[in-house]
Coordinates of C-alpha atoms in Angstrom, one line a residue:
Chain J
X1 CA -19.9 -51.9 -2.4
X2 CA -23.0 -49.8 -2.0
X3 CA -22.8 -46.7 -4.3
X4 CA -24.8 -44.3 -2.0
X5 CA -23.7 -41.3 -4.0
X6 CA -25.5 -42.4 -7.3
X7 CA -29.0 -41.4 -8.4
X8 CA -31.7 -43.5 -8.5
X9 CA -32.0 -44.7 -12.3
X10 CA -35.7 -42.7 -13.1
X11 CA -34.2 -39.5 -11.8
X12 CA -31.1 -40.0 -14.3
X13 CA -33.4 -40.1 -17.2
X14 CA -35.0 -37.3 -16.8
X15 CA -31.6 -35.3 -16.3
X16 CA -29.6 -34.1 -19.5
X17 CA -26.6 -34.2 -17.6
X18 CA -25.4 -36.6 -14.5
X19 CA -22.4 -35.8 -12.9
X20 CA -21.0 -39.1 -11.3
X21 CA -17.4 -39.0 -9.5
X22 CA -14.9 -41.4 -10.8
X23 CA -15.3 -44.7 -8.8
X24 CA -12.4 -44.6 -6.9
X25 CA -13.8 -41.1 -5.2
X26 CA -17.4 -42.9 -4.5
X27 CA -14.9 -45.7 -2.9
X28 CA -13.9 -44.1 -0.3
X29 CA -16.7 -43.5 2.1
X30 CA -17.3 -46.9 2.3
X31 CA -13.5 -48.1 3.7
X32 CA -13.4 -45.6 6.2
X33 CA -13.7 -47.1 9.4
X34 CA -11.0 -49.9 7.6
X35 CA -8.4 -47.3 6.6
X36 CA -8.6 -45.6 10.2
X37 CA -8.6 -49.1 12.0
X38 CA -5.8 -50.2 9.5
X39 CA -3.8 -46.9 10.1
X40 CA -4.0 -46.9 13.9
X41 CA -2.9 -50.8 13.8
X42 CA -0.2 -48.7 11.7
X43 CA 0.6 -46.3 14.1
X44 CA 1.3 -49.1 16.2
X45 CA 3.7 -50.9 14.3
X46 CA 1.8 -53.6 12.5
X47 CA 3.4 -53.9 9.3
X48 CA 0.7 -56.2 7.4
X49 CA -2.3 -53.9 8.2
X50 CA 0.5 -50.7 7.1
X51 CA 0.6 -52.6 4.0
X52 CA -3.2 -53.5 3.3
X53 CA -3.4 -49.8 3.9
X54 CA -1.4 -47.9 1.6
X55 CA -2.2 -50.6 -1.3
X56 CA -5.6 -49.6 -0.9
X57 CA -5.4 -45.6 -0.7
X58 CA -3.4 -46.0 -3.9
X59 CA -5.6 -45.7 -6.6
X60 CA -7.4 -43.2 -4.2
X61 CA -3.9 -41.0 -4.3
X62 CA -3.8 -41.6 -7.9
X63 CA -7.3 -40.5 -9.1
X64 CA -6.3 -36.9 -7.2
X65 CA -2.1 -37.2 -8.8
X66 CA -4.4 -37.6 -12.1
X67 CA -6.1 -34.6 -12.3
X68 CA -3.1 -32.4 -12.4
X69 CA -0.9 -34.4 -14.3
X70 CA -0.9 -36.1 -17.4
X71 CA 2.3 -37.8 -18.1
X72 CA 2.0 -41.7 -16.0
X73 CA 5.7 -40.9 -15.0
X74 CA 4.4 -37.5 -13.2
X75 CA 1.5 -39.4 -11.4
X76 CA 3.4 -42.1 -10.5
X77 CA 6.2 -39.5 -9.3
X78 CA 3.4 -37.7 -7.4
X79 CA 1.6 -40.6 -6.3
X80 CA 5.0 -41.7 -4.6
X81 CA 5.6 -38.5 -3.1
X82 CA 2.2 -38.5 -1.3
X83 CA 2.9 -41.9 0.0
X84 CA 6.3 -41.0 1.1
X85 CA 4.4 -38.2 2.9
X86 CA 2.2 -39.9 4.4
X87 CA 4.9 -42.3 6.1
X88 CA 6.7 -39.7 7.6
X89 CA 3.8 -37.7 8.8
X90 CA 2.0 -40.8 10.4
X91 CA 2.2 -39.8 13.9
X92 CA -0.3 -36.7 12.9
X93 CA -3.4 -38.6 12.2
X94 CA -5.8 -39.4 15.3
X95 CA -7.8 -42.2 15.2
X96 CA -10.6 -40.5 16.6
X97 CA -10.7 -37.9 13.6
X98 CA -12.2 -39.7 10.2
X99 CA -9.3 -40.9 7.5
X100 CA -10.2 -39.7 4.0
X101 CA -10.1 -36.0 5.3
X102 CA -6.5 -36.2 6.6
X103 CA -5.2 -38.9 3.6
X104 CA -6.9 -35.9 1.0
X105 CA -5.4 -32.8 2.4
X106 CA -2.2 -34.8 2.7
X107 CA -2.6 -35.6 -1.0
X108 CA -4.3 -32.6 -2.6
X109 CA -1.1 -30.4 -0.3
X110 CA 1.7 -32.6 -2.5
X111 CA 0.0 -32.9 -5.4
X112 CA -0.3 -28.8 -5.9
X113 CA 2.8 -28.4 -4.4
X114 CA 4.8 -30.9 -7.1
X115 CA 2.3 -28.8 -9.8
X116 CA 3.4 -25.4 -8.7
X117 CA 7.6 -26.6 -8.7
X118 CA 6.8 -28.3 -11.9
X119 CA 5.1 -25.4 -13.6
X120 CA 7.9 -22.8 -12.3
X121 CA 10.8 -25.4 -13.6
X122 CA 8.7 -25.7 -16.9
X123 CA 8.9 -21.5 -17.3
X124 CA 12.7 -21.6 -17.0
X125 CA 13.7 -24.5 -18.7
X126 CA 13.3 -25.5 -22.1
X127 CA 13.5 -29.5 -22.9
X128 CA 15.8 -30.2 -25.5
X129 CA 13.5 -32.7 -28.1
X130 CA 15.7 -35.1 -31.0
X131 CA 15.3 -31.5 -33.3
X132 CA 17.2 -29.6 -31.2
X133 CA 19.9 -31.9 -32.0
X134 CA 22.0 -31.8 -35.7
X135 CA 22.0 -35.4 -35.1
X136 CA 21.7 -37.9 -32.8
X137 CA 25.2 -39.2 -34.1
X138 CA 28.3 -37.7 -33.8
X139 CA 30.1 -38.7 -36.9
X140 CA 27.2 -37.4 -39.1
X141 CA 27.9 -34.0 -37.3
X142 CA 31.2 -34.2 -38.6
X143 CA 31.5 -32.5 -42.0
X144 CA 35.4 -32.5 -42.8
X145 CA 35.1 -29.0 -44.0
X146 CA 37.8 -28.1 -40.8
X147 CA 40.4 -30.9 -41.5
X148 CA 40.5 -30.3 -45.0
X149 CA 41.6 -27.0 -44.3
X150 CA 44.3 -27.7 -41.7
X151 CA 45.8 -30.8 -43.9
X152 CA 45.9 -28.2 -47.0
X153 CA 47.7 -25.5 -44.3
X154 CA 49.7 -27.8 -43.0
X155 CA 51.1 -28.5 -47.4
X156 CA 51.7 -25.3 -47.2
X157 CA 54.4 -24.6 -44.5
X158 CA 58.3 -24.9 -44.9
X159 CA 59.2 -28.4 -45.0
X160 CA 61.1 -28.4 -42.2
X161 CA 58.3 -27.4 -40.4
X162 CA 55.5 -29.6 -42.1
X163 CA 57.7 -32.5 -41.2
X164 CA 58.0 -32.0 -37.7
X165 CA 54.0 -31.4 -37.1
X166 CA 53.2 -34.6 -39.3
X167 CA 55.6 -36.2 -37.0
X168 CA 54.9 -35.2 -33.5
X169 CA 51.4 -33.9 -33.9
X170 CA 49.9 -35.9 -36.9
X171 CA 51.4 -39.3 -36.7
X172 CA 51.9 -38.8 -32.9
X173 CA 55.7 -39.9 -32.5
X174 CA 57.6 -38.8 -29.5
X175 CA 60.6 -36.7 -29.6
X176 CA 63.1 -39.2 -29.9
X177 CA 61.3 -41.2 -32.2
X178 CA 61.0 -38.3 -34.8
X179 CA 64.6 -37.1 -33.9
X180 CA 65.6 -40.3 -35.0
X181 CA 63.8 -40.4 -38.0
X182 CA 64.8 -37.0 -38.9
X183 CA 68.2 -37.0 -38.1
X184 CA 67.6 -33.2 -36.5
X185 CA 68.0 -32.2 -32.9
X186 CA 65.3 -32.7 -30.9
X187 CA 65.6 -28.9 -29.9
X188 CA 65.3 -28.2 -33.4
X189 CA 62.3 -30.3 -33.7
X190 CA 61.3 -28.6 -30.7
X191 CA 61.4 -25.1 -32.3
X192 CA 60.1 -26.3 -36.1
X193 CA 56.8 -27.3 -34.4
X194 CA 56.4 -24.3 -32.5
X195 CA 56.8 -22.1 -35.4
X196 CA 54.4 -24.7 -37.6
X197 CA 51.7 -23.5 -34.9
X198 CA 52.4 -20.0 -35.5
X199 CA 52.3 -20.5 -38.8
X200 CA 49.2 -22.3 -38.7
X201 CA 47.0 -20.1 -36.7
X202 CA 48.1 -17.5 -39.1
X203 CA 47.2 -20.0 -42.1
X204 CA 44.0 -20.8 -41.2
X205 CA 43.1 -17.2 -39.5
X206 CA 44.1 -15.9 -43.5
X207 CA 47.8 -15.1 -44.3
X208 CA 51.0 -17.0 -45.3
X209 CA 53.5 -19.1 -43.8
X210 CA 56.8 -17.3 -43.0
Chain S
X20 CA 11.1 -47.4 -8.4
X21 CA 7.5 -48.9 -9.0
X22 CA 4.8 -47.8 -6.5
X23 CA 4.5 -51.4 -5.9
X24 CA 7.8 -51.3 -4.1
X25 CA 7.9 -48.4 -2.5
X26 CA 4.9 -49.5 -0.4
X27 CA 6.8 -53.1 0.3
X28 CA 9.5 -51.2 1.5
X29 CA 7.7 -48.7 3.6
X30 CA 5.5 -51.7 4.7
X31 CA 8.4 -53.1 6.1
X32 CA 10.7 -50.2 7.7
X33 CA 7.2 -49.0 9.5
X34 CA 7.8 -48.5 13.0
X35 CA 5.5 -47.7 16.3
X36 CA 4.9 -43.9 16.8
X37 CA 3.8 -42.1 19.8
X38 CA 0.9 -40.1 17.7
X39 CA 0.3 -36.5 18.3
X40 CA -1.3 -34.8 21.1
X41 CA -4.5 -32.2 20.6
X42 CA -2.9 -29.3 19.2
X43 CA -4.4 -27.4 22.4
X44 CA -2.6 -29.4 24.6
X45 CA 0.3 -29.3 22.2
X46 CA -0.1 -25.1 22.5
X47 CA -0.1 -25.3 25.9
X48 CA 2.7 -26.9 26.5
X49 CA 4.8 -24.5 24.3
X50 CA 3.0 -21.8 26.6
X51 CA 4.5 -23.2 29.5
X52 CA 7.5 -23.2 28.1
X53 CA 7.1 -19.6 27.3
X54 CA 6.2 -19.3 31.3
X55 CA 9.3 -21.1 32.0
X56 CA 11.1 -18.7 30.3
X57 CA 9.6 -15.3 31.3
X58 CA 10.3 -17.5 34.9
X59 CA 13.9 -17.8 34.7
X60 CA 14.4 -14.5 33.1
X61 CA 12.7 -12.9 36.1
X62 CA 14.4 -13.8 38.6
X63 CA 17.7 -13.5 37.2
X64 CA 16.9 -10.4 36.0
X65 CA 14.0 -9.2 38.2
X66 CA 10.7 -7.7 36.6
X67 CA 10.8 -4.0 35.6
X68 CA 10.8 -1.9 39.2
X69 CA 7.3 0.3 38.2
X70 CA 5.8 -3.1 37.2
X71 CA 2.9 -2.3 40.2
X72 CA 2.6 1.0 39.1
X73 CA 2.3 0.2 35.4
X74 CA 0.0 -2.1 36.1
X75 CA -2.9 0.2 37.5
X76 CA -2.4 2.1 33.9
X77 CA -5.2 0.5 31.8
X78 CA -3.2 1.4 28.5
X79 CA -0.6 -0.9 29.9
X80 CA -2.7 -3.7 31.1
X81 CA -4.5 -3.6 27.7
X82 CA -1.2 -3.9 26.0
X83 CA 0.2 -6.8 27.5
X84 CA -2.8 -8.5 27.6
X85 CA -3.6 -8.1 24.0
X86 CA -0.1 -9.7 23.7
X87 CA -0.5 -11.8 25.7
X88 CA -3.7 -13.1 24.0
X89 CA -1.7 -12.7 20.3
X90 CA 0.6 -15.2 21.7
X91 CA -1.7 -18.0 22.8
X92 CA -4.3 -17.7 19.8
X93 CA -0.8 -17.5 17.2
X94 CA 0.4 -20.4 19.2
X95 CA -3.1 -22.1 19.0
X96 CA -3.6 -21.3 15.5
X97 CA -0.1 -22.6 14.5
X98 CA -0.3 -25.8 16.1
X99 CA -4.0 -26.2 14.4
X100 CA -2.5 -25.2 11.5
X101 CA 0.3 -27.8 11.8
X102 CA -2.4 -30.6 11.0
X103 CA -3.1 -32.0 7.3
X104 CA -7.1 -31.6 7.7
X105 CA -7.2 -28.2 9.3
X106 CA -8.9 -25.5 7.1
X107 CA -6.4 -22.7 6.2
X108 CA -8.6 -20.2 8.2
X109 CA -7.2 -21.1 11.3
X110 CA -4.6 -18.1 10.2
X111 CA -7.0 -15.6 10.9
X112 CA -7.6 -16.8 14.7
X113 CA -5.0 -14.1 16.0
X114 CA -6.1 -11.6 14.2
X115 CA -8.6 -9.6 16.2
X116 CA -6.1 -9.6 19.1
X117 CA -3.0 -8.9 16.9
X118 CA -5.0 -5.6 16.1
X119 CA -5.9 -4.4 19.6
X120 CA -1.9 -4.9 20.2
X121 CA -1.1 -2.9 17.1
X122 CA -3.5 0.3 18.0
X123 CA -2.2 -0.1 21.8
X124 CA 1.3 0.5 20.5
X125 CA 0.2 2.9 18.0
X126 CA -2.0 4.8 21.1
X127 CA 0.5 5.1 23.0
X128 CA 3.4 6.3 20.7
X129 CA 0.9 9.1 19.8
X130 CA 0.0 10.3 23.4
X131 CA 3.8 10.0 24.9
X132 CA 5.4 11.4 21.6
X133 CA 4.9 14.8 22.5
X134 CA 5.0 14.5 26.2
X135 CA 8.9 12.8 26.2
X136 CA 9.8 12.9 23.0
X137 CA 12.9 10.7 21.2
X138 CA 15.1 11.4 23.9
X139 CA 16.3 8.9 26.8
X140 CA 17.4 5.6 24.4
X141 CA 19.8 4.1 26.7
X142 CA 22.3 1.9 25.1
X143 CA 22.9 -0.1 28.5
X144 CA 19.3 -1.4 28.6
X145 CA 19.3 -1.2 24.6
X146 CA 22.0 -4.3 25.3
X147 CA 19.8 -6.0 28.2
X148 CA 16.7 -5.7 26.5
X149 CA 19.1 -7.1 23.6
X150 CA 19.5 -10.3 25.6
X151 CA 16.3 -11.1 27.1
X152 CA 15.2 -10.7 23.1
X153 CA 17.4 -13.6 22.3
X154 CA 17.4 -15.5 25.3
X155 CA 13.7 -15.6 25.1
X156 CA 13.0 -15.9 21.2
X157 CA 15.6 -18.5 20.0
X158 CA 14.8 -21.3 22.6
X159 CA 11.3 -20.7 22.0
X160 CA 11.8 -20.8 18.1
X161 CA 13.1 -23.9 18.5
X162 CA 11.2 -25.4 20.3
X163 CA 8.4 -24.8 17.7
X164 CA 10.4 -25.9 15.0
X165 CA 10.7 -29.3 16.6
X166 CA 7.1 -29.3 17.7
X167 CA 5.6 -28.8 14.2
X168 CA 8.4 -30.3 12.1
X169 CA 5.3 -32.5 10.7
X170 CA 4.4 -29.1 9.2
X171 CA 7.1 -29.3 6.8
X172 CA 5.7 -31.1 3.7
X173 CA 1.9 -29.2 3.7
X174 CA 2.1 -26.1 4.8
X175 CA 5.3 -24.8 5.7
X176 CA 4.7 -20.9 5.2
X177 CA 1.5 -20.6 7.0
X178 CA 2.5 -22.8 10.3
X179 CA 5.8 -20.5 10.3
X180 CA 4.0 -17.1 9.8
X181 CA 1.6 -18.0 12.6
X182 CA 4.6 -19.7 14.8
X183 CA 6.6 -16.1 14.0
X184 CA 3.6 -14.0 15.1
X185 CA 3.4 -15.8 18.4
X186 CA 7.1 -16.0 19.2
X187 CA 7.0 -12.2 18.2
X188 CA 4.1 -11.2 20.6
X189 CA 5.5 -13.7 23.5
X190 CA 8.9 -11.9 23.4
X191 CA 7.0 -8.9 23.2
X192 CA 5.0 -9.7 26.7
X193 CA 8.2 -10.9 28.3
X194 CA 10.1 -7.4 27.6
X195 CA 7.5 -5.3 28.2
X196 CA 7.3 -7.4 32.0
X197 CA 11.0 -6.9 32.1
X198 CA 12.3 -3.4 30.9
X199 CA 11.2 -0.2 31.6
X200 CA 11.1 1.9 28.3
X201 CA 11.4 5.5 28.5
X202 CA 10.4 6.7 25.4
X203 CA 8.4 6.5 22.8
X204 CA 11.1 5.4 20.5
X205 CA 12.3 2.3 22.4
X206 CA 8.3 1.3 23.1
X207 CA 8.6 0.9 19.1
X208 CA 12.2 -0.6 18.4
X209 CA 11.5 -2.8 21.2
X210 CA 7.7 -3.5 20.7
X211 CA 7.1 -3.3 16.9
X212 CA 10.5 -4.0 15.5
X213 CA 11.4 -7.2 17.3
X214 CA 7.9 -8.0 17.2
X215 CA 8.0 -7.4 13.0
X216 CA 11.6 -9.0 12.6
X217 CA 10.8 -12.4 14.2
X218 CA 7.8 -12.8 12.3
X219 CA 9.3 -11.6 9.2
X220 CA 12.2 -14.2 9.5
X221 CA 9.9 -17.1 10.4
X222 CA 8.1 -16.5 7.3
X223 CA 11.2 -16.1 5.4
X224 CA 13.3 -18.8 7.1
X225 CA 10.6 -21.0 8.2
X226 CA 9.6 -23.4 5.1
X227 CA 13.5 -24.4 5.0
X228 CA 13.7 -24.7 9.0
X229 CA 11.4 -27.1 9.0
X230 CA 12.7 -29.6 6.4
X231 CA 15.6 -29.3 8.1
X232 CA 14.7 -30.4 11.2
X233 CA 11.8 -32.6 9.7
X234 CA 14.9 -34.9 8.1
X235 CA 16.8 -34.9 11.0
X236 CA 14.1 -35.7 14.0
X237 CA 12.5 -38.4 13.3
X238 CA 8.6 -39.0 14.4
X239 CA 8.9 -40.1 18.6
X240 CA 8.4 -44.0 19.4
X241 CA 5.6 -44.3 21.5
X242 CA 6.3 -44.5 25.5
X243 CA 6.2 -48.0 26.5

């Protein structure tokens, strides 16, 4: 591919500085006619030269995504968005008009416009990193401190009452089972475990069991 | 998703498309759907009796032909707009006669102030004018939403602002052709306020208008 666009070798040496764009910039003069031809035959339905297309303006579309974004997810996000754009806005290019100008302002339009929605989400939300977190695992963030309390509240209740929470709410029985094991009523049972709740609220808030 | 298979799968969902007219043809034919309009609004209406009168009164002539000329260069500036590789400039295209409008409004609210003053606002041509406002503004909104539904993933704002401003200046023309304002007052309601509200809510409501539609109407197979 002829690289009009670079300087003739003596007139680089004498330079302290030569600014070259990034080859797939100087690329795209030369593929003009192509990518028109290729995206009227697009226009038209042909699906191979629709392909050929849009796998060559990719790196094109990604050399502008890359300037305003760093993370690969981002470009590829924005490069996808510019092609998806670029499919639904086919119909707007005419032949007769050159390519690159159109395929650009398509791209530089999405890219900003993803930049802009990305730096407004970035200064309202704040993304949580691994320190945010106590720990990634939910056992370690378990320190025991709570149950020790409620197991040493739960010793100190009437035993009538400790029995019936160890039953129903502690080793999960059903009323019949624990009437059964208790010999009581399960009404009783009933009103034992409502008054262990009391008492435990109270317990654990700071007081005694009455 | 890899890039890689997004283009396979737009590669193979592509379909023919009837591509897009020259935006001055494209301008035009909104126009004449404006003239269609202002048509069928005349005659069941009829135009405003002094019409002939009025329009020996250079004020008036320069009014409506400044709106006149707001309408097509909003309309022309919208639909250039509308295209990917237009410069943004194209905004400014209505401006000079968006101005002669303004001061011909302006002109005449401060000559006819003092001579009628805010008497005379009539509440049964307040409701007529009322109609021919919507009757000629929501059909012709549409229509330009559909028209320039491509609009909706560059530059949404700027299409609708310009697309406001000459729905705005056409329902301006059409009223002033149709009612007879007495005073001053209903000259701006009528004139300035419609004029400012339909822009306004273009601007405001035109971005998600278009995405709207954009999603729902898909690009036009070619004509076989």
């Amino acid at each position: 591919m002829p690289l009009s666009n670079t300087p003739p070798i003596h007139q680089a040496k004498n330079r302290r500085l030569v600014l070259v764009e990034p080859e797939s910039i100087q690329e795209r003069a030369a593929p003009q006619t192509d990518w028109s031809v290729l995206m009227a035959s697009a226009q038209d339905g042909d699906r191979s030269a629709y392909r050929a297309l849009l796998t060559q303006i990719e790196p094109y579309v990604r050399s502008i995504a890359r300037r305003c974004f760093r993370h690969p997810a981002d470009v590829e996000d924005a490069v996808q968005d510019v092609l998806l754009t670029i499919h639904s806005i086919r119909h707007s290019y005419d032949p007769q008009r050159p390519f690159t100008p159109w395929l650009a302002a398509i791209a530089n339009h999405r890219v900003i416009d993803r930049l802009r929605h990305e730096t407004r989400k970035r200064a309202r939300e704040i993304e949580l990193s691994p320190e945010h977190e106590t720990s990634a695992q939910a056992h370690a963030n378990h320190d025991g401190i709570a149950e020790r309390a409620l197991i040493e509240a739960i010793d100190k209740l009437p035993p009538e009452q400790r029995d019936a929470v160890r039953m129903l709410k502690l080793n999960e029985m059903s009323l019949k089972e624990a009437s059964k094991a208790s010999g009581r009523s399960v009404a009783a049972l009933k009103v034992a475990t409502h008054r262990a709740l009391a008492n435990l609220r109270k317990l654990i808030g700071g007081g005694s069991a009455s | 998703m890899k890039t890689s298979d997004l283009i396979d799968s737009l590669a193979r969902s592509v379909t023919p498309v009837k591509r897009l007219r020259p935006p001055f043809v494209r301008a035009a034919v909104w126009l004449l759907l404006a003239g269609a309009v202002l048509a069928l609004l005349a005659l069941a209406h009829g135009l405003r009796p002094d019409l002939s009168a009025r329009l020996r009164q250079d004020q008036f002539v320069t009014g409506i032909a400044a709106t006149l000329a707001t309408a097509v260069l909003a309309a022309l500036a919208s639909f250039r707009l509308s295209l990917p590789e237009s410069s943004r400039w194209w905004c400014l295209l209505p401006l000079p006669a968006v101005s002669v409008w303004i001061s011909t409004i302006g002109y005449a609210c401060l000559t006819d102030w003092v001579a009628m003053g805010p008497d005379g606002v009539r509440m049964g041509e307040a409701a007529q004018c009322f109609a021919t406002l919507l009757l000629t503004s929501v059909p012709l909104s549409i229509a330009m939403l559909i028209m320039l539904r491509h609009a909706a993933a560059l530059r949404p704002a700027l299409v609708s602002a310009t697309g406001g401003v000459a729905v705005a200046a056409i329902t301006s023309f059409v009223l002033a052709l149709i009612h007879q304002f007495d005073a001053t007052i209903m000259i701006l309601i009528w004139n300035l306020g419609t004029a400012a509200t339909i822009a306004a809510l273009a601007t405001l409501l035109g971005p998600t208008m278009f995405s709207w539609i954009a999603s729902r109407v898909p690009p036009l197979p070619p004509v076989s």
